[in-house]
JSON list of C-alpha atoms in Angstrom, two decimals:
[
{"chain": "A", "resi": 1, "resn": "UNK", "atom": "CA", "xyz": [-51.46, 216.00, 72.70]},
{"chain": "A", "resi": 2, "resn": "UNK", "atom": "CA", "xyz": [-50.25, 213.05, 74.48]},
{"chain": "A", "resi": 3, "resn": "UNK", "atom": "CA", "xyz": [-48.08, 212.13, 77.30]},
{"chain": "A", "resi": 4, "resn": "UNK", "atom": "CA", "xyz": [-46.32, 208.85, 77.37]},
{"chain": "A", "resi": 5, "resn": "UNK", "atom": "CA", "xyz": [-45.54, 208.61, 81.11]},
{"chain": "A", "resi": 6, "resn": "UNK", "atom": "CA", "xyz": [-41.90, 206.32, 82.17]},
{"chain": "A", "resi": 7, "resn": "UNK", "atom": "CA", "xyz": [-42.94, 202.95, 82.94]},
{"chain": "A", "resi": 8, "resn": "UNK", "atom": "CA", "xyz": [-40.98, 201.30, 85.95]},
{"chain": "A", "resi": 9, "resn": "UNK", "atom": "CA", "xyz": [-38.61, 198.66, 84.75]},
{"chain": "A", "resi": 10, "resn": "UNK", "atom": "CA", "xyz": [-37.11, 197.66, 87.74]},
{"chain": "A", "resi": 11, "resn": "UNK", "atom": "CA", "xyz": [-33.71, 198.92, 87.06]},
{"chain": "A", "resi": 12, "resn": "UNK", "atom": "CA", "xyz": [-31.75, 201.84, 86.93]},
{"chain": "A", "resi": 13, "resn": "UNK", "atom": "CA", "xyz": [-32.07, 203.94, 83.39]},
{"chain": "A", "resi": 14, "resn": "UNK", "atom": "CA", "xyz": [-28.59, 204.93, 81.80]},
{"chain": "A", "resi": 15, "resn": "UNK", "atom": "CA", "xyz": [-28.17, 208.33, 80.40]},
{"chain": "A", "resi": 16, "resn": "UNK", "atom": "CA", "xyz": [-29.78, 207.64, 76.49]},
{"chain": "A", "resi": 17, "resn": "UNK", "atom": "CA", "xyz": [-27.81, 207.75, 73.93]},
{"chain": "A", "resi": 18, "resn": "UNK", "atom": "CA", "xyz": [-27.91, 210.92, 72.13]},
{"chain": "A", "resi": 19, "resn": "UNK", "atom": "CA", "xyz": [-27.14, 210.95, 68.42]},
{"chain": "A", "resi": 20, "resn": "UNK", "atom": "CA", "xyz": [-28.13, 214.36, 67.76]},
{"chain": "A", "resi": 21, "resn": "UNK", "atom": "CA", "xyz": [-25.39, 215.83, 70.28]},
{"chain": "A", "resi": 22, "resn": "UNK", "atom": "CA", "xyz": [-22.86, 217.04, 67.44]},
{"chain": "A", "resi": 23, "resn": "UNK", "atom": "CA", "xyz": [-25.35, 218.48, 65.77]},
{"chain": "A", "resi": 24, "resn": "UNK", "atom": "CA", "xyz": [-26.85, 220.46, 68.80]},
{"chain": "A", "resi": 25, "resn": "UNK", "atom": "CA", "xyz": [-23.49, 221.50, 69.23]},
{"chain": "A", "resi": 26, "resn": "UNK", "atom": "CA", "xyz": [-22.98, 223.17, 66.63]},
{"chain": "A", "resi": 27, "resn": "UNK", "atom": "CA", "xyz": [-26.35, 224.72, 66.83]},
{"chain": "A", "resi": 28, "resn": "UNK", "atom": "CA", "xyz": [-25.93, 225.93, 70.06]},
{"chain": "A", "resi": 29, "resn": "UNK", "atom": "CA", "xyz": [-22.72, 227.18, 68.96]},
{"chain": "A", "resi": 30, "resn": "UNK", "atom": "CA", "xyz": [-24.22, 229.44, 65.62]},
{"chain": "A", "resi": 31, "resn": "UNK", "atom": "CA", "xyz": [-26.77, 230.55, 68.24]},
{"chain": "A", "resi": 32, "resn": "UNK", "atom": "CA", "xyz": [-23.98, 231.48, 70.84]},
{"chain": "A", "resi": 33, "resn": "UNK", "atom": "CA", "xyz": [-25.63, 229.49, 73.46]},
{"chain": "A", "resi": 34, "resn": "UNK", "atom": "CA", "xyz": [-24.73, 227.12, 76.40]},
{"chain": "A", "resi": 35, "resn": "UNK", "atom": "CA", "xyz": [-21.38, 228.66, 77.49]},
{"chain": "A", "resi": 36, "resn": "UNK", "atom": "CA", "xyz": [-22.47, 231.76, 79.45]},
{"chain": "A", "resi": 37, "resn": "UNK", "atom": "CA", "xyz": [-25.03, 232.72, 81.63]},
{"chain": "A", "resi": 38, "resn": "UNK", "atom": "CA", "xyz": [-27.33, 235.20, 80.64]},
{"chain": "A", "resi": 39, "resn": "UNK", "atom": "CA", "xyz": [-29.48, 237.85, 82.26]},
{"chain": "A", "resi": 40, "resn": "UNK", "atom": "CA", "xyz": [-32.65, 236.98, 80.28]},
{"chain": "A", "resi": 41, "resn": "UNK", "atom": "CA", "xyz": [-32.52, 233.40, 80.59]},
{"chain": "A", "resi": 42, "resn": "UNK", "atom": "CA", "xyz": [-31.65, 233.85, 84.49]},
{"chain": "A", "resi": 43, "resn": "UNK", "atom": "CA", "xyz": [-34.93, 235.71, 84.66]},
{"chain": "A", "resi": 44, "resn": "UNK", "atom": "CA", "xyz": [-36.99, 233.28, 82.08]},
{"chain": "A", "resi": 45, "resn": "UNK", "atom": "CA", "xyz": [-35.70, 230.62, 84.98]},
{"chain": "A", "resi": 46, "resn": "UNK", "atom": "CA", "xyz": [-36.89, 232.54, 87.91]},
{"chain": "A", "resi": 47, "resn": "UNK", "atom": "CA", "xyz": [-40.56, 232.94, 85.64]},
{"chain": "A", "resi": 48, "resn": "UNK", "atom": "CA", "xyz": [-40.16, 229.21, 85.57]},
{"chain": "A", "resi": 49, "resn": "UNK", "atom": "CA", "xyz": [-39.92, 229.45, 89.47]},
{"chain": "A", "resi": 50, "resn": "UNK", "atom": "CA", "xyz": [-42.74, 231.34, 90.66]},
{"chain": "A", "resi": 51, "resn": "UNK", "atom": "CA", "xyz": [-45.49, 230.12, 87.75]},
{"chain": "A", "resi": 52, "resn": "UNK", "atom": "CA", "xyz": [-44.52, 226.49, 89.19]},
{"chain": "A", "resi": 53, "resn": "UNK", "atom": "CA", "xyz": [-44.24, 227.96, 93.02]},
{"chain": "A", "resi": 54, "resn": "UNK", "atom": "CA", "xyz": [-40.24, 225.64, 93.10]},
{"chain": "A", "resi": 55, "resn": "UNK", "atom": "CA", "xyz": [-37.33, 225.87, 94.68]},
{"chain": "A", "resi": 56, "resn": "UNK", "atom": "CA", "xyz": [-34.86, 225.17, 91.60]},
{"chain": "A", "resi": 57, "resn": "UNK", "atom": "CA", "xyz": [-35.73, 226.23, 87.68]},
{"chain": "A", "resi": 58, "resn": "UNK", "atom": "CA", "xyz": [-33.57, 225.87, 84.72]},
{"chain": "A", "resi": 59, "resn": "UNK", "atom": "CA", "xyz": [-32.69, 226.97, 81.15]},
{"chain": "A", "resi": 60, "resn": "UNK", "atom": "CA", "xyz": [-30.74, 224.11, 79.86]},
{"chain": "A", "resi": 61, "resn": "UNK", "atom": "CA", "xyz": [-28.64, 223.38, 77.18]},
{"chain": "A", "resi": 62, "resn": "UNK", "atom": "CA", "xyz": [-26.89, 220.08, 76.88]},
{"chain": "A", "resi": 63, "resn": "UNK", "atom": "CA", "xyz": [-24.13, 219.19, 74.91]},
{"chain": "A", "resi": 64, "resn": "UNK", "atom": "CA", "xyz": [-22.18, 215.63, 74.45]},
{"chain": "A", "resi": 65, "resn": "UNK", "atom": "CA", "xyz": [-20.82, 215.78, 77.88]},
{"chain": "A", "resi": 66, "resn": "UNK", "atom": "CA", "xyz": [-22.66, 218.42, 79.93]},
{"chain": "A", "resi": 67, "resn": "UNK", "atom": "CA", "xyz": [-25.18, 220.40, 81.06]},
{"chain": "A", "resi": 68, "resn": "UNK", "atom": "CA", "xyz": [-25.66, 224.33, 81.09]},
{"chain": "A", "resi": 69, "resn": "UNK", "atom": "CA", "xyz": [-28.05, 226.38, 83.38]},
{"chain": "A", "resi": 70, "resn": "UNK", "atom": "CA", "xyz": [-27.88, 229.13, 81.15]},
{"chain": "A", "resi": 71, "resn": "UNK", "atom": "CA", "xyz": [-30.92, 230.44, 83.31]},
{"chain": "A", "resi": 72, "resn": "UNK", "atom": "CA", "xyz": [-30.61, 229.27, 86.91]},
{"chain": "A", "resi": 73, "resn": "UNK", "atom": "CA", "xyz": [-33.52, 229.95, 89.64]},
{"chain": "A", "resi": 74, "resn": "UNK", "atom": "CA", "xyz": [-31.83, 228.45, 93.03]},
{"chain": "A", "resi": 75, "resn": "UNK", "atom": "CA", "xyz": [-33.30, 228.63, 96.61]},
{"chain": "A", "resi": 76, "resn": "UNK", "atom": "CA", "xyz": [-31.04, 231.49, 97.68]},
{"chain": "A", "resi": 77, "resn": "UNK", "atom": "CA", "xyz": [-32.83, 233.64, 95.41]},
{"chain": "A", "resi": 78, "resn": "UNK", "atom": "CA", "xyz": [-30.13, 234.23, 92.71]},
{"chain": "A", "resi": 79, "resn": "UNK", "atom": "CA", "xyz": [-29.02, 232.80, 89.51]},
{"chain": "A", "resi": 80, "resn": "UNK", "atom": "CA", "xyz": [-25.29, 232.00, 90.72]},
{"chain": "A", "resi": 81, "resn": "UNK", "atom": "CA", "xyz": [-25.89, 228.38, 92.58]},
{"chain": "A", "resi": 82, "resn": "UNK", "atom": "CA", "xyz": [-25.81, 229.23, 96.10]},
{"chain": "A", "resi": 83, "resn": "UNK", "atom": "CA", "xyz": [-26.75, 226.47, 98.90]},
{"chain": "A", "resi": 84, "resn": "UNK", "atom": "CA", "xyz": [-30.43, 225.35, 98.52]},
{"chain": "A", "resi": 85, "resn": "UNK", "atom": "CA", "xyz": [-32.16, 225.80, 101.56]},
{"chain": "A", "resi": 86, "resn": "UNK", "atom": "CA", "xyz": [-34.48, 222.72, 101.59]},
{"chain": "A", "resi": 87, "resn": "UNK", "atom": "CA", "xyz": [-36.86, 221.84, 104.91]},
{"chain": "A", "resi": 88, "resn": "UNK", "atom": "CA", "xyz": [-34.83, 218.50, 105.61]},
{"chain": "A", "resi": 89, "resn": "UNK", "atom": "CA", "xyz": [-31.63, 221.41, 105.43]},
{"chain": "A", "resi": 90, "resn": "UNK", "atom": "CA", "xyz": [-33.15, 223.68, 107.61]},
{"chain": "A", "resi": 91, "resn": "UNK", "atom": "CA", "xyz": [-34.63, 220.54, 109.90]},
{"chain": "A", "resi": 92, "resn": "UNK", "atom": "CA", "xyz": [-30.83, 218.88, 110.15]},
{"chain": "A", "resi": 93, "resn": "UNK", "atom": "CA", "xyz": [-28.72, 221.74, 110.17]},
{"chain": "A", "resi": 94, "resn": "UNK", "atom": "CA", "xyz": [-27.10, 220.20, 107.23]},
{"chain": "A", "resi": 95, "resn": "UNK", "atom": "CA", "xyz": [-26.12, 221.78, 104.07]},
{"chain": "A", "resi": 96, "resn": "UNK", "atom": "CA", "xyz": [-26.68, 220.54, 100.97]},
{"chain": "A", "resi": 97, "resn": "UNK", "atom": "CA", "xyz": [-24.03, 220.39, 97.63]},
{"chain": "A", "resi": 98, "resn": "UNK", "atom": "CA", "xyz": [-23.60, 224.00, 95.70]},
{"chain": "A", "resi": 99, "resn": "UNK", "atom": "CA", "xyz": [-26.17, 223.67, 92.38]},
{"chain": "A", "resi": 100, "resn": "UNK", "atom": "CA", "xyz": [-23.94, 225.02, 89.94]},
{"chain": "A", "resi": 101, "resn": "UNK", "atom": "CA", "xyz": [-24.21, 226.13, 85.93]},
{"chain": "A", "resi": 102, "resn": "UNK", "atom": "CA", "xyz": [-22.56, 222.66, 85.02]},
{"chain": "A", "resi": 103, "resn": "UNK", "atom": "CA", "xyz": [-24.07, 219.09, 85.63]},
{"chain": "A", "resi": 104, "resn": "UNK", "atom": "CA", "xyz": [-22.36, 215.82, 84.17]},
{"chain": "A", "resi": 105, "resn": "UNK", "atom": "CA", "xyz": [-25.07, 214.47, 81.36]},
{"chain": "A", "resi": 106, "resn": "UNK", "atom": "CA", "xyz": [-25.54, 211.57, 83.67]},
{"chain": "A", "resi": 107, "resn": "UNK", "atom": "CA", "xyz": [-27.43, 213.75, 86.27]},
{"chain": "A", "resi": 108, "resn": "UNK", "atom": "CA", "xyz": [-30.85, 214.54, 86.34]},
{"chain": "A", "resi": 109, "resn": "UNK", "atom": "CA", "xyz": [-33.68, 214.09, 83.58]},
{"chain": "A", "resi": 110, "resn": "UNK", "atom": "CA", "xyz": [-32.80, 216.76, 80.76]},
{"chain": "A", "resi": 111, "resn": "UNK", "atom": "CA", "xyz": [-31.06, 214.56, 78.69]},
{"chain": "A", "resi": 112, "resn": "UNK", "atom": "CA", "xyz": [-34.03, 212.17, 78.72]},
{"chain": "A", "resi": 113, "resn": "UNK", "atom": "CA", "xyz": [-36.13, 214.78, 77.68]},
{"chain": "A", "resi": 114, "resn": "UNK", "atom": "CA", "xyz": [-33.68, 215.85, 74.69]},
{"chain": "A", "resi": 115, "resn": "UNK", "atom": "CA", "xyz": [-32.87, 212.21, 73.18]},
{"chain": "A", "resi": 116, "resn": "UNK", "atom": "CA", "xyz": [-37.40, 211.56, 73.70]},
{"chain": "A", "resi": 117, "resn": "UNK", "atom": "CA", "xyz": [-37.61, 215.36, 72.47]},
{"chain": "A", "resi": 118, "resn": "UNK", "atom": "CA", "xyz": [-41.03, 215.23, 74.55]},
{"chain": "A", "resi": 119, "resn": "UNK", "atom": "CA", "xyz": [-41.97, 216.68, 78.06]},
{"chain": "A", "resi": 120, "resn": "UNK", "atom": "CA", "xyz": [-41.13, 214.31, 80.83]},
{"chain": "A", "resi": 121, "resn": "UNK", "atom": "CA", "xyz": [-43.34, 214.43, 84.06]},
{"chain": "A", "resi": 122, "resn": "UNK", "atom": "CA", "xyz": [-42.18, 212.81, 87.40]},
{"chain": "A", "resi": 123, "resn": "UNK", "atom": "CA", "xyz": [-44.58, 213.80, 90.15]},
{"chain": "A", "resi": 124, "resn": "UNK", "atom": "CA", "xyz": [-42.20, 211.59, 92.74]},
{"chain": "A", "resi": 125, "resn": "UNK", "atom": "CA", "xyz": [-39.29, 210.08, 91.17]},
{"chain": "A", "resi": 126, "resn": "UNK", "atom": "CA", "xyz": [-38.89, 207.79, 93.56]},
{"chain": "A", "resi": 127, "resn": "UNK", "atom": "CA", "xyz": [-42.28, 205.65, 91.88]},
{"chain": "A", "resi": 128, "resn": "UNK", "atom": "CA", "xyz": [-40.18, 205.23, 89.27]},
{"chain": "A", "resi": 129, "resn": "UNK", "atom": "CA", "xyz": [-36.91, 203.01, 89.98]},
{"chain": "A", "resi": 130, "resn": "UNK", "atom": "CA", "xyz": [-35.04, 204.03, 86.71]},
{"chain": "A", "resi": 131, "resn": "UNK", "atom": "CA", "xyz": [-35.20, 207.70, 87.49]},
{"chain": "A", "resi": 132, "resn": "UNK", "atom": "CA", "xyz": [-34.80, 207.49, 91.75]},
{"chain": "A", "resi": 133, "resn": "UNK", "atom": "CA", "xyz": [-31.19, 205.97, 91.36]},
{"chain": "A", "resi": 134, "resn": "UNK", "atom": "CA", "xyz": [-30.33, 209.79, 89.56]},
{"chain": "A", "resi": 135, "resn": "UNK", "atom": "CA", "xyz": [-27.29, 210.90, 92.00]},
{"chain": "A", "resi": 136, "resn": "UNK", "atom": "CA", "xyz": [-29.76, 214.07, 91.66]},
{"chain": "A", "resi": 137, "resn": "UNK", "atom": "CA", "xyz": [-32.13, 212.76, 94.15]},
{"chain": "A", "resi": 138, "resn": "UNK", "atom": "CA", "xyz": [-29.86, 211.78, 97.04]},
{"chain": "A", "resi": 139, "resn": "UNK", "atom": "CA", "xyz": [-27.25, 214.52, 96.39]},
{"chain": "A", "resi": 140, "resn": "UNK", "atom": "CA", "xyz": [-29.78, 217.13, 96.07]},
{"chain": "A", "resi": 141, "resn": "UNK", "atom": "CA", "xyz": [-32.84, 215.35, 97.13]},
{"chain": "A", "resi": 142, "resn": "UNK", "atom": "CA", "xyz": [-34.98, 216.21, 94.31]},
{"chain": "A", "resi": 143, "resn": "UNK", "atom": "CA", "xyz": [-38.18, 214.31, 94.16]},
{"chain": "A", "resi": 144, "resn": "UNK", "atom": "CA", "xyz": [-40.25, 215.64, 91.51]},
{"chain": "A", "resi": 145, "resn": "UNK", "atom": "CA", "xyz": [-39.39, 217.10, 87.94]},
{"chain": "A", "resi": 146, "resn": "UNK", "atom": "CA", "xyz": [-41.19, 218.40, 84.87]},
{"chain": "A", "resi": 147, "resn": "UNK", "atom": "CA", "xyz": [-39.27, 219.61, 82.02]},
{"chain": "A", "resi": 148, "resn": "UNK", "atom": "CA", "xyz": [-40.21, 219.97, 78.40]},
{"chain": "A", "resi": 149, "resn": "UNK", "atom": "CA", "xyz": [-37.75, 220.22, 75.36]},
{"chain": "A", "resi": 150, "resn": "UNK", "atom": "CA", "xyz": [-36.47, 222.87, 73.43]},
{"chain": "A", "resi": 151, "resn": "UNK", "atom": "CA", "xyz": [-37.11, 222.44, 69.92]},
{"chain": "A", "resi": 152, "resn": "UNK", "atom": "CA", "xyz": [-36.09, 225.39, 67.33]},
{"chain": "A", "resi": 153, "resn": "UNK", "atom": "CA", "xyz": [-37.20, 225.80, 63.64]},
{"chain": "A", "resi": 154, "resn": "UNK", "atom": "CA", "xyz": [-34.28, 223.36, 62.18]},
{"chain": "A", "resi": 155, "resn": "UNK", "atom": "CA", "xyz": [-35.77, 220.63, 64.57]},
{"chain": "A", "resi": 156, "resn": "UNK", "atom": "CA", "xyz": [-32.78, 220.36, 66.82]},
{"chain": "A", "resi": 157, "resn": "UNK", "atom": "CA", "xyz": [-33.96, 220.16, 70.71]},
{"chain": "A", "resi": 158, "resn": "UNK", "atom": "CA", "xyz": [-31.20, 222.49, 71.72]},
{"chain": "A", "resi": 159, "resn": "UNK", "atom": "CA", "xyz": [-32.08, 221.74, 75.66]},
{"chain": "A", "resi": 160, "resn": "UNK", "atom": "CA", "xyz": [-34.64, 221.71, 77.92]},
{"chain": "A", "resi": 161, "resn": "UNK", "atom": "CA", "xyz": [-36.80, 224.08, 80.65]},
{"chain": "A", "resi": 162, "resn": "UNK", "atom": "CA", "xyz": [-37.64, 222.50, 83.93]},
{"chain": "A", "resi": 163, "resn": "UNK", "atom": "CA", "xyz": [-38.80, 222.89, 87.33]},
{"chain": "A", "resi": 164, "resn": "UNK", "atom": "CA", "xyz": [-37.68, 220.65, 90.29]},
{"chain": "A", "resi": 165, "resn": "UNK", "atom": "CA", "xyz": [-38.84, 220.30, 93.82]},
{"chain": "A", "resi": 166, "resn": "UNK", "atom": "CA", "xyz": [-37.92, 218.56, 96.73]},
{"chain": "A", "resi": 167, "resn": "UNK", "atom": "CA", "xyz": [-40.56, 217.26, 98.03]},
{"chain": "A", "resi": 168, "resn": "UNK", "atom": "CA", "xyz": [-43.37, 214.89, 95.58]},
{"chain": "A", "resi": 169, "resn": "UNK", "atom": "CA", "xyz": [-45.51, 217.02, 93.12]},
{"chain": "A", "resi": 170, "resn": "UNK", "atom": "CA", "xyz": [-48.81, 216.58, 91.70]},
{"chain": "A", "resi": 171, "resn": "UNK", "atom": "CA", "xyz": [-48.15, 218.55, 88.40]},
{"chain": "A", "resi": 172, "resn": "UNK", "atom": "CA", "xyz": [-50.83, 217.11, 86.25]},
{"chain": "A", "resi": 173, "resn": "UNK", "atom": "CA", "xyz": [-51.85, 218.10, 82.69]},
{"chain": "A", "resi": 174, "resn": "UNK", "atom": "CA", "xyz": [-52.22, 221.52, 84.02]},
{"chain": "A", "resi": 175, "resn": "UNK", "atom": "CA", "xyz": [-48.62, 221.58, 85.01]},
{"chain": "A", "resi": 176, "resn": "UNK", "atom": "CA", "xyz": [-47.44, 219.84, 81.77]},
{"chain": "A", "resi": 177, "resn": "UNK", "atom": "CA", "xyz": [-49.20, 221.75, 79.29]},
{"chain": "A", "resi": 178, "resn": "UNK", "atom": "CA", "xyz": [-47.72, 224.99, 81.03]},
{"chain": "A", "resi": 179, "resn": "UNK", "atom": "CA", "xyz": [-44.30, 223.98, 80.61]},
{"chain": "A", "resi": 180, "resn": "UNK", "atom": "CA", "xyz": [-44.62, 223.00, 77.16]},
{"chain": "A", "resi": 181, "resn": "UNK", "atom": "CA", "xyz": [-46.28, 226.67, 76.58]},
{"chain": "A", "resi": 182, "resn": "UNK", "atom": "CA", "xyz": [-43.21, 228.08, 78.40]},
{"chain": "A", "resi": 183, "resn": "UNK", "atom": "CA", "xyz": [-40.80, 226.07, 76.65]},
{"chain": "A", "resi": 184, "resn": "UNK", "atom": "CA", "xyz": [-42.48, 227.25, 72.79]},
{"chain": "A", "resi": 185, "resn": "UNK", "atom": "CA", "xyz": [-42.33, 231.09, 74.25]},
{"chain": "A", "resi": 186, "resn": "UNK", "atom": "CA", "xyz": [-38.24, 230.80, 74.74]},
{"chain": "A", "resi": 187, "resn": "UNK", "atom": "CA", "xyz": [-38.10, 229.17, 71.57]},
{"chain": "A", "resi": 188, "resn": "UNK", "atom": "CA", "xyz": [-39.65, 232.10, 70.07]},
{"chain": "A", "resi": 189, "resn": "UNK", "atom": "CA", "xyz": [-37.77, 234.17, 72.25]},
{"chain": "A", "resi": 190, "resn": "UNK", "atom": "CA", "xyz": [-34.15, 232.76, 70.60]},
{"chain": "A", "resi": 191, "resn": "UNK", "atom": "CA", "xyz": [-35.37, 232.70, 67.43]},
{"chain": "A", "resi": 192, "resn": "UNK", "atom": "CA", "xyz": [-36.20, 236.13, 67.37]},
{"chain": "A", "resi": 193, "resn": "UNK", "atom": "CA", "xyz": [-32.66, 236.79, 68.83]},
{"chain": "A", "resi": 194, "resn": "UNK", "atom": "CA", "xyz": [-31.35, 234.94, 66.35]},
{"chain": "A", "resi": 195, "resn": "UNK", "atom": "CA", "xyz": [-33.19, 236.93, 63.46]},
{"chain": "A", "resi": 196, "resn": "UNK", "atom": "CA", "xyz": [-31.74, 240.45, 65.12]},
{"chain": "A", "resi": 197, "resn": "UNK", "atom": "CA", "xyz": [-35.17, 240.77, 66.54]},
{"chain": "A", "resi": 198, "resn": "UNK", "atom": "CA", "xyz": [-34.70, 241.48, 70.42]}
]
């Protein structure tokens, strides 16, 4: 398996264009996903958490517009967004923006990782100028990533897993071959769902 790390260019990278949205959408609609959160994927996300030992893990679905945290792992220890309590928060005194279940598609990596339909690993955004302009990293000050797609049996990446951190991460293959593990056990996971098996 290989990994095709993000080359810096220099420049900011606008959200890709994603052709496959309408058909995701309608995917994620026949599955009944992306418009609620749900217990399981909540606790799939907080799995995600403590395997990667991070402050902030997701179950994402993405549609044309959005993102969904259908599973949401957040530093106040539940699934409903909270404050994140970073060290440069606890440090300042200041408090940093709610995470909520909704992000614009131009936030973060995850719809990077849909449109490549491959696992993305940024150990510290910041060494890469097209991903350190993301409003995610001043707003939230997120400075690493690793997220892998969700891809079901009709070939649709439906969304994404990831782990963040706020502080730079070496994740290394280690790191990126278990998130691509995780991210083939949910799909199993919704497709036996989907089948009337769980």
């Amino acid at each position: 398996m290989s990994y095709d790390p993000p080359r810096p260019i220099g420049r900011l990278l606008l959200t890709p264009e994603d052709k496959d949205a309408p058909e995701r959408v309608r995917r994620l609609r026949r599955l009944g996903l992306g418009e609620r959160p749900e217990p399981a994927f909540d606790a799939f996300a907080d799995r995600l958490a403590e395997v990667a030992a991070v402050p902030y893990a997701m179950v994402n679905f993405i549609d044309e517009n959005r993102q969904f945290f259908a599973g949401l792992h957040a530093p106040d220890g539940t699934g409903s967004g909270g404050r994140p309590a970073t060290a440069a928060a606890a440090a300042d005194g200041a408090e940093r923006p709610d995470v909520r279940r909704y992000m614009a598609r131009d936030y973060g990596f995850c719809p990077h990782v849909v449109v490549r339909r491959k696992a993305l690993v940024l150990e510290d955004v910041c060494d890469y100028p097209r991903f350190a302009g993301n409003p995610v990293v001043d707003e939230i000050g997120i400075r690493s990533y690793l997220g892998a797609p969700l891809i079901d049996r009709t070939g649709i990446a439906l969304g994404t897993i990831c782990v963040v951190d706020v502080e730079p991460r070496p994740w290394g293959r280690a790191g990126l071959e278990t998130i691509k593990a995780l991210a083939a056990e949910l799909v199993e996971q919704i497709e036996r769902r989907e089948s009337g098996g769980i």
